[in-house]
XYZ file of N, CA and C in Angstrom:
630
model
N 136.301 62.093 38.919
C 135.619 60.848 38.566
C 134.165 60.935 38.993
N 133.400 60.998 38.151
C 131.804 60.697 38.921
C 131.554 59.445 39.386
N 130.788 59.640 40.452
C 130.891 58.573 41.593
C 129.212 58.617 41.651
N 129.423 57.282 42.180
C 127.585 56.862 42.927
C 127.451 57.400 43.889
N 126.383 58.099 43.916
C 126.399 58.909 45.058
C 125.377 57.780 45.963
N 125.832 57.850 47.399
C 125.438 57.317 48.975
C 123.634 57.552 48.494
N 122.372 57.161 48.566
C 121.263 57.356 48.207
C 120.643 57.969 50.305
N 119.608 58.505 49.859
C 118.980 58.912 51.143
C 118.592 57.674 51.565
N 118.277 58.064 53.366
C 117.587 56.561 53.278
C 116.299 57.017 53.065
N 115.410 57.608 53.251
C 114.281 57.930 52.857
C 113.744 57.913 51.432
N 114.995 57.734 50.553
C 114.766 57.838 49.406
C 116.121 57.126 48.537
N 115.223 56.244 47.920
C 116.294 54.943 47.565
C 116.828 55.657 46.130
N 116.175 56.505 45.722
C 115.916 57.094 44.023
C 116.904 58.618 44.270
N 117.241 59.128 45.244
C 118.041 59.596 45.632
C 119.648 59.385 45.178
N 120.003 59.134 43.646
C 121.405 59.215 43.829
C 121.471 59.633 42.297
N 123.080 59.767 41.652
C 123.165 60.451 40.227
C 123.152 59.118 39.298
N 123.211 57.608 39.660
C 123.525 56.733 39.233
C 123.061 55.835 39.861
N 122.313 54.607 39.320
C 122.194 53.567 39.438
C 123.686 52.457 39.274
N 124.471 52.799 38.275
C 125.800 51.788 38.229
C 126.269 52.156 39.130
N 127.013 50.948 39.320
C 128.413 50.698 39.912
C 129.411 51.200 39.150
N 130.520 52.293 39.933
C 131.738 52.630 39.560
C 132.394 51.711 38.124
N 132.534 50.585 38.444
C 133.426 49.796 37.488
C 132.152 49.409 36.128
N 130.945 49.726 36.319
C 130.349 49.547 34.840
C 130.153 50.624 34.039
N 130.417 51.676 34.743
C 130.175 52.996 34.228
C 131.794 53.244 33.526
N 132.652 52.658 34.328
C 134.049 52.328 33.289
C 133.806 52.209 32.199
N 133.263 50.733 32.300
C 133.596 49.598 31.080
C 132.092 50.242 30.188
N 131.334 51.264 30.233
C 130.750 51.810 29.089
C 130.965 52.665 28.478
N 131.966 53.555 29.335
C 132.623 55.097 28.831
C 134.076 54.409 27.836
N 134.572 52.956 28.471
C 135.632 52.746 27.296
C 134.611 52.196 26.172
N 133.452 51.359 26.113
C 132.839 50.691 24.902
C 132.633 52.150 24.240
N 132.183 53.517 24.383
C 132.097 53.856 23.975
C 132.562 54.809 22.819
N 133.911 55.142 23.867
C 135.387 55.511 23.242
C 135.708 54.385 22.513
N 136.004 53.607 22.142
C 135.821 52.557 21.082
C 135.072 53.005 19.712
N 133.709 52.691 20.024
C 132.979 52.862 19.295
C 132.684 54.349 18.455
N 133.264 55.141 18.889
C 134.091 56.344 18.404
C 134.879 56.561 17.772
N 136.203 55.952 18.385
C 137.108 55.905 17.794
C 137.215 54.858 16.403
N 136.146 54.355 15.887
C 136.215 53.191 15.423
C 135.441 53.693 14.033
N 134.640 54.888 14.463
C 133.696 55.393 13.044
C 134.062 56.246 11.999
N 133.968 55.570 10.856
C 134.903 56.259 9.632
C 134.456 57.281 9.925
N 135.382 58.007 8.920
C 135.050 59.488 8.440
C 133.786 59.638 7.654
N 132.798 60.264 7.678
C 131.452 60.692 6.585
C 130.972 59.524 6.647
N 130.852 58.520 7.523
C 129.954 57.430 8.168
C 128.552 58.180 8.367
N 127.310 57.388 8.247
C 126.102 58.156 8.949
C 126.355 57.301 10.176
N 125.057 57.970 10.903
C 124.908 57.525 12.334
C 122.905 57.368 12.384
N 122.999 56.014 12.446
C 121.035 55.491 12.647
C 120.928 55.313 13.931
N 119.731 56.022 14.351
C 119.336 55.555 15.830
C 117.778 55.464 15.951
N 117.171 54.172 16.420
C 115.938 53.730 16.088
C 115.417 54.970 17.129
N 114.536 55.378 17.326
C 113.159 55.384 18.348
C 111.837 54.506 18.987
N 112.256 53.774 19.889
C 111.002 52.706 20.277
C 109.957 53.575 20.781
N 109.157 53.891 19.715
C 107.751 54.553 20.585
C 106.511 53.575 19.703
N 105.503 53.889 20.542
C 104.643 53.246 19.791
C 103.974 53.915 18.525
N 103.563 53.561 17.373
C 103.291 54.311 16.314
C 101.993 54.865 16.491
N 101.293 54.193 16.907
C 100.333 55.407 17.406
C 99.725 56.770 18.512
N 101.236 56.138 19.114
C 101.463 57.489 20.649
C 101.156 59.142 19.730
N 100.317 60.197 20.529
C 99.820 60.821 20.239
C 100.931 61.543 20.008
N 102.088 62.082 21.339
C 102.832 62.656 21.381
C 104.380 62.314 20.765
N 104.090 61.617 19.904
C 105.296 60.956 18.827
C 105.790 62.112 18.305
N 105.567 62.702 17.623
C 105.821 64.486 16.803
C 107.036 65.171 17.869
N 106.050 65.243 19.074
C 106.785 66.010 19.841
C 107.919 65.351 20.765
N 108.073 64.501 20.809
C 108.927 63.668 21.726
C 109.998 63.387 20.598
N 109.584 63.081 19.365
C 110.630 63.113 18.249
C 111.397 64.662 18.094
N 111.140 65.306 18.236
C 111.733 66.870 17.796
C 112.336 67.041 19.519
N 112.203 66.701 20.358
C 112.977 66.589 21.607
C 113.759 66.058 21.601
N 114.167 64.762 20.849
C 114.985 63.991 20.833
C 115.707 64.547 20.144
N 115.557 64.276 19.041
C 116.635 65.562 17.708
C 117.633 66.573 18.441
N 117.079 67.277 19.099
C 117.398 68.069 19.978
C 118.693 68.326 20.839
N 118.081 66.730 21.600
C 119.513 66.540 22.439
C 120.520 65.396 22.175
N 120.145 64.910 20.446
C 121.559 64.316 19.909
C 122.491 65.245 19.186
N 123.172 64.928 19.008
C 124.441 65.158 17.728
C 123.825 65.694 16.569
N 124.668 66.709 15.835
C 123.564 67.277 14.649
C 124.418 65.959 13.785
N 123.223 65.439 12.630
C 123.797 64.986 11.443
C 123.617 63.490 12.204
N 122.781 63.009 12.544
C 122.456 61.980 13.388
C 120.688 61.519 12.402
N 120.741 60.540 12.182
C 119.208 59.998 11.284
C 118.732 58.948 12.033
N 117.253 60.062 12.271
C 116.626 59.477 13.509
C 115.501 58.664 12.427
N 115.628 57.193 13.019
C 114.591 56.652 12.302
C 113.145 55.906 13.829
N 112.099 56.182 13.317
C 111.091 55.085 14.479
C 110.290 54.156 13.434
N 108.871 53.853 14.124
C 108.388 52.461 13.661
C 107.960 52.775 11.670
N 107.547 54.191 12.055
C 106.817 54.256 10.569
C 107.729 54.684 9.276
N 108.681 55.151 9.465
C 109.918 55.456 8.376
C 110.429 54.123 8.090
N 110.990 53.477 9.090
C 111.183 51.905 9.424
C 110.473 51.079 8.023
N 109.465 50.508 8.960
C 108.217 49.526 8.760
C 107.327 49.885 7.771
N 106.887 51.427 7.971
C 105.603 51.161 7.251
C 105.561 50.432 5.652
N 104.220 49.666 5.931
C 104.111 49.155 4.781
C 105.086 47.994 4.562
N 105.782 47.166 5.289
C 106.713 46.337 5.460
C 106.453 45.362 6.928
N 106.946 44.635 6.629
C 106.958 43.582 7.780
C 107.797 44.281 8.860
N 107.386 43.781 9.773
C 108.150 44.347 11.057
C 109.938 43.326 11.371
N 110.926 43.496 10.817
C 112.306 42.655 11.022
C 113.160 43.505 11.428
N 112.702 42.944 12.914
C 113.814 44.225 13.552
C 115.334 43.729 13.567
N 115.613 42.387 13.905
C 116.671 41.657 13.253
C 117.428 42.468 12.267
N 117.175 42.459 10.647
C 117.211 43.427 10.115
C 117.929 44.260 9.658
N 116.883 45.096 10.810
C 117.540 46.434 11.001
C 118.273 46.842 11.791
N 117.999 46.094 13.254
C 119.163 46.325 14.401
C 120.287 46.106 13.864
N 120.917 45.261 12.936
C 122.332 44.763 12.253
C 123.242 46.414 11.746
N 121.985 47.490 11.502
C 122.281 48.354 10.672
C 122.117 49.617 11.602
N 121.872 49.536 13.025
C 121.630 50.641 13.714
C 122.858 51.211 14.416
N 123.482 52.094 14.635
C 124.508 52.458 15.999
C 123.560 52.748 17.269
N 122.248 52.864 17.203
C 121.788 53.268 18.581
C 120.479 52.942 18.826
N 119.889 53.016 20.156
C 118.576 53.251 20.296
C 118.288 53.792 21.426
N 117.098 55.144 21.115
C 116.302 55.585 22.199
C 114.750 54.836 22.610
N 114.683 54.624 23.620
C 113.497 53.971 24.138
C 113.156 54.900 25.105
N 111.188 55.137 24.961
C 110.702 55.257 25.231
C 109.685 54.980 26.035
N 109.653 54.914 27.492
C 108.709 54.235 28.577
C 107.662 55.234 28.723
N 106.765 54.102 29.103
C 105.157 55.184 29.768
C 105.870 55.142 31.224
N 105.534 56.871 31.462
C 105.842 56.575 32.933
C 104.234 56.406 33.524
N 105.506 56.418 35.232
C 104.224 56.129 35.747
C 103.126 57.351 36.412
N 103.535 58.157 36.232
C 102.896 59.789 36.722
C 103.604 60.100 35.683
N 103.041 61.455 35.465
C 103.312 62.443 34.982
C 104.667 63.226 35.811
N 105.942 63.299 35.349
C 107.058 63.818 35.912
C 107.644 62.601 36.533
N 107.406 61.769 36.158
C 108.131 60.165 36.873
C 108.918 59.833 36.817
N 110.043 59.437 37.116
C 111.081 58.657 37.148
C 111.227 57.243 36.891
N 110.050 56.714 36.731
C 110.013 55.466 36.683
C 109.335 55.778 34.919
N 110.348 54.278 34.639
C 108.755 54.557 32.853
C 109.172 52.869 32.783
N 107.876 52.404 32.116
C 107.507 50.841 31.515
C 107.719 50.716 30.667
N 108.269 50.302 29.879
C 108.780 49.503 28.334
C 107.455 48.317 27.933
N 106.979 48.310 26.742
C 106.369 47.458 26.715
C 107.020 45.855 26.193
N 106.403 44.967 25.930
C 107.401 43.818 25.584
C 108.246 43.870 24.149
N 107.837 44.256 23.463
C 108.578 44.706 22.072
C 109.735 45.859 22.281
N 109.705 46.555 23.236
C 110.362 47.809 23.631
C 111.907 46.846 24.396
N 111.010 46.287 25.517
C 111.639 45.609 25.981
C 112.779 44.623 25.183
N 112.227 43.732 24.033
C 113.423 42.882 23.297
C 114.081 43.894 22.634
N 113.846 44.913 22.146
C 114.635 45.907 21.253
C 115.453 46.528 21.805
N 115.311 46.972 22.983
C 116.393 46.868 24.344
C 117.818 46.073 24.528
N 116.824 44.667 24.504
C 118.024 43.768 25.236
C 118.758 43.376 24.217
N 118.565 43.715 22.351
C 119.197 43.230 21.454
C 120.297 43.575 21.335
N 120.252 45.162 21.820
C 121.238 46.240 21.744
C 122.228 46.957 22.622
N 121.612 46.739 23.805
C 122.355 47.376 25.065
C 123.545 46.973 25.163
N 124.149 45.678 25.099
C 125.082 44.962 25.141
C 126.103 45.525 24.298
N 126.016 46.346 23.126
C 126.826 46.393 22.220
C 126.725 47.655 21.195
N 125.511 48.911 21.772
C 125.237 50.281 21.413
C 124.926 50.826 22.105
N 124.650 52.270 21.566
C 124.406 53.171 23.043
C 123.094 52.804 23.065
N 122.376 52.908 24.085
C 120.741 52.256 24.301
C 120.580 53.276 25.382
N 119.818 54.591 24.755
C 119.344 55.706 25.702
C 117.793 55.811 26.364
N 117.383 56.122 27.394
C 116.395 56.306 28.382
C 115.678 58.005 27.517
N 114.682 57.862 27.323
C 114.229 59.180 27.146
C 112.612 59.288 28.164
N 113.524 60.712 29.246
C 112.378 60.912 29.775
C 112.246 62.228 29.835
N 111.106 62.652 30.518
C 110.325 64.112 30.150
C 111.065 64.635 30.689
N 111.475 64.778 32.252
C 112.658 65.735 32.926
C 113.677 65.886 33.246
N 114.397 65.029 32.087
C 115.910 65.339 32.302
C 116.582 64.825 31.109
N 115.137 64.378 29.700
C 115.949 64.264 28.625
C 116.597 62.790 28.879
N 117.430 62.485 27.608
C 118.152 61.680 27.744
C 119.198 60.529 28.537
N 118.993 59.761 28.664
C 119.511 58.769 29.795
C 120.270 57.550 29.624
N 121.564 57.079 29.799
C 121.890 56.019 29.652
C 121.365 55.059 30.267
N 121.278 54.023 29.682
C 120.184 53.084 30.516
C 121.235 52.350 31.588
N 122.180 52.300 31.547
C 123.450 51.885 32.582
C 123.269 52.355 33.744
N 122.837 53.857 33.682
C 122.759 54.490 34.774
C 121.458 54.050 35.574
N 120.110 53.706 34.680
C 119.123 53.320 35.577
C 119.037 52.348 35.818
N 118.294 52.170 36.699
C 117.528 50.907 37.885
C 116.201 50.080 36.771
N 116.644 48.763 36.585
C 115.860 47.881 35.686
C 115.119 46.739 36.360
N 114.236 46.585 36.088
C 113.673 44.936 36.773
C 112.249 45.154 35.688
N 112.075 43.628 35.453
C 111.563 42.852 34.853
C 109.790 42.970 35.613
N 108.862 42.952 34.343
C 107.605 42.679 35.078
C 106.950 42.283 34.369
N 105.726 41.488 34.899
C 104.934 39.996 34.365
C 103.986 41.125 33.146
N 103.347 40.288 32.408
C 103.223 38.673 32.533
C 104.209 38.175 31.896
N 104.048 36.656 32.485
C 105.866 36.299 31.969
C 105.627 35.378 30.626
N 104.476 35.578 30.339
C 104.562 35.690 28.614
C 105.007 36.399 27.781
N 104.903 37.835 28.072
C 105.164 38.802 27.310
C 106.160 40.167 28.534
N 106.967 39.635 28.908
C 107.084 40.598 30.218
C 107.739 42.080 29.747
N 107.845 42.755 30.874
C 107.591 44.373 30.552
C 109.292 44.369 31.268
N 109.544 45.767 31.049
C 110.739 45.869 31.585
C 110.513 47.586 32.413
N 110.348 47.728 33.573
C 110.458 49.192 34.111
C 111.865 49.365 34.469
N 112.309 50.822 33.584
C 113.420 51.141 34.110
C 112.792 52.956 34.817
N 114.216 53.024 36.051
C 113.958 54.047 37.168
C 114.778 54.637 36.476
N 114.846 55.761 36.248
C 116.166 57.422 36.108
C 116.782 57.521 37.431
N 117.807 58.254 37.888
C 118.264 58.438 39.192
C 117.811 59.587 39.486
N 117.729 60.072 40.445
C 116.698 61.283 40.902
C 117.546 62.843 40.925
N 118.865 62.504 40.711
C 119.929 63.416 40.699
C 120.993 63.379 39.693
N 119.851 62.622 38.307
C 120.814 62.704 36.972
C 121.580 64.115 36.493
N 122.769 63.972 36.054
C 123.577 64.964 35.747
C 123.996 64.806 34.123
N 123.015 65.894 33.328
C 123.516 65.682 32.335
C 124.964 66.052 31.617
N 125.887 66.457 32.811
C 126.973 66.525 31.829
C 127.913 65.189 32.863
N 126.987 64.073 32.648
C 127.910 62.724 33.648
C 128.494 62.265 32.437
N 130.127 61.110 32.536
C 130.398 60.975 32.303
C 130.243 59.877 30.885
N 128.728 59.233 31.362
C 128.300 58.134 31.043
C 127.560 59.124 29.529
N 126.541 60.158 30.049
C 125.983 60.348 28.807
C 127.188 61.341 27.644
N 127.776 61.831 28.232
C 129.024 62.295 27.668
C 129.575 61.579 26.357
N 129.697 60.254 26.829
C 130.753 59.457 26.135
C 129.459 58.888 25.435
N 128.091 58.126 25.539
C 127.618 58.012 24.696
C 126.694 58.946 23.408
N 126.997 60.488 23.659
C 126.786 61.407 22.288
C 128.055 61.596 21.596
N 129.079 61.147 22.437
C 130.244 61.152 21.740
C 130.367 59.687 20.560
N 129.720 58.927 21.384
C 129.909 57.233 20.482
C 128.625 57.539 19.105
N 127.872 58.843 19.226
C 126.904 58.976 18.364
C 126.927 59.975 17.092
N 128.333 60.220 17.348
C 128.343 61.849 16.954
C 128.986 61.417 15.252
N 128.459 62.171 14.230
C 129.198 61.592 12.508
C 130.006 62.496 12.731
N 130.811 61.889 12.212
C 132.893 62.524 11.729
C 132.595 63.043 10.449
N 133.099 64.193 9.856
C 133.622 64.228 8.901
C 132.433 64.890 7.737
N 131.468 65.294 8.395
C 130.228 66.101 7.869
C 130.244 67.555 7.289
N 130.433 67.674 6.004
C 130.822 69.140 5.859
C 129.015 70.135 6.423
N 129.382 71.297 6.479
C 127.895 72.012 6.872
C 126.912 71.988 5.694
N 127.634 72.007 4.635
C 126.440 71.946 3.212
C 125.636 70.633 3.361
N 126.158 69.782 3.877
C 125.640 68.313 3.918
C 124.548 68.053 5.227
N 125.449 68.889 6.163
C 124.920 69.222 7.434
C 123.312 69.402 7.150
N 122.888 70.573 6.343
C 122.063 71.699 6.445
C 121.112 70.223 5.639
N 121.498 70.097 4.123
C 120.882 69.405 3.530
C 119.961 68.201 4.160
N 121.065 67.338 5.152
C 120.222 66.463 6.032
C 119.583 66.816 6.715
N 119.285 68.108 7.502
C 118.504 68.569 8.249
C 117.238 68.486 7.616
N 117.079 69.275 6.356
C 115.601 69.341 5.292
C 115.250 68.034 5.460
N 116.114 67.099 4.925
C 115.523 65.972 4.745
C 114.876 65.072 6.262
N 115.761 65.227 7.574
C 115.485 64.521 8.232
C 114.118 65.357 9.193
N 113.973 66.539 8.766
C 112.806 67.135 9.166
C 111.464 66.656 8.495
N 111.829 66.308 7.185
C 110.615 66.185 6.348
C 110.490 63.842 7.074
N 111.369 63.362 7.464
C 111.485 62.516 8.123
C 110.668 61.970 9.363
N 110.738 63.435 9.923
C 109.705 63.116 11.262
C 108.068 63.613 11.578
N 108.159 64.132 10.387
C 106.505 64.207 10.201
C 106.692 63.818 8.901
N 106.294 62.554 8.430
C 105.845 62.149 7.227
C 104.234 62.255 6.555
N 104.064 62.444 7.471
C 102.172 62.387 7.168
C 101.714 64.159 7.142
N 102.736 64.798 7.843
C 102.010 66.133 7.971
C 101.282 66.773 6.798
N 101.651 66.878 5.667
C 101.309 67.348 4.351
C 100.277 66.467 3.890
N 99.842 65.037 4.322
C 98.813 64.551 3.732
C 97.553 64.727 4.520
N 97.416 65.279 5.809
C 96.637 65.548 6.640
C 96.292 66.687 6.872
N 97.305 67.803 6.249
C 96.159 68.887 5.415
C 94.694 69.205 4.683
């Protein structure tokens, strides 16, 4: 059973998990659920909250790709939106997932900021999809596992979530949510085909900026 590990005292960020034993349960069964629940030759959508003009969008997108499920259609703001009103409403109705993206706070940080839009796109979903942490050194993250609190202004407030300092990517938690992400029933011809396409997906502009 993976367990919370005891944190240093010197170091509060010191453990493999932010949850508690019994929520890290009740997300590994939502997720087995949500698995068990996806037709056969179903796709699988998972937003990207980055900002559309982050420099390093390209590359943080092809990282991501990476460490999901093959046959997985990664959509962010400009495949989305562009040229369209922003209704995330929408589209969340139509997503199985989302990765969010925080500024950290150093370079190699553990800590990253959500901005307020990041933040509601978050809280629409967590409750009821996988809602993953993407950070620079350790990749992918259930957000269950990290440390969350709220920050001003409380007009528009921010949300910083912490990574645990001794994330394990083969924990139980991220396990079960590439499993809740993964398409059934994908032959490889189809496989390959979506690949072309979802490559030509994440650089949309490359060929016009030639």
């Amino acid at each position: 059973m993976h367990a919370t590990q005891t944190p240093r005292q010197d170091d509060p960020l010191d453990v493999e998990t932010f949850a508690r034993p019994e929520q890290q349960r009740r997300f590994v069964a939502a997720m087995h659920r949500i698995a068990a629940e996806r037709a056969p030759g179903s796709s699988v959508r998972i937003y990207v909250s980055i900002a559309p003009g982050d420099a390093n969008c390209e590359r943080w997108l092809e990282c991501i790709t990476d460490d999901l499920p093959d046959g997985v259609e990664l959509l962010h703001y400009r495949t989305a939106f562009e040229g369209a009103a922003y209704d995330w409403d929408a589209l969340a109705s139509r997503l199985d997932g989302l990765v969010v993206i925080g500024r950290p706070k150093r370079l190699g940080s553990r800590v990253h900021v959500l901005g307020p839009v990041a933040r509601l796109e978050l809280r629409s979903l967590v409750a009821t999809k996988p809602v993953l942490l993407f950070t620079h050194n350790h990749g992918l993250v259930p957000v269950v596992d990290c440390l969350s609190q709220v920050m001003p202004p409380e007009e528009a407030p921010r949300l910083k979530l912490i990574a645990p300092k001794r994330w394990n990517r083969e924990s139980i938690t991220i396990r079960a949510a590439l499993d809740a992400l993964r398409p059934t029933g994908v032959s490889n011809a189809g496989l390959e085909s979506f690949r072309a396409v979802q490559a030509h997906l994440l650089t949309p502009f490359s060929a016009a900026s030639r």
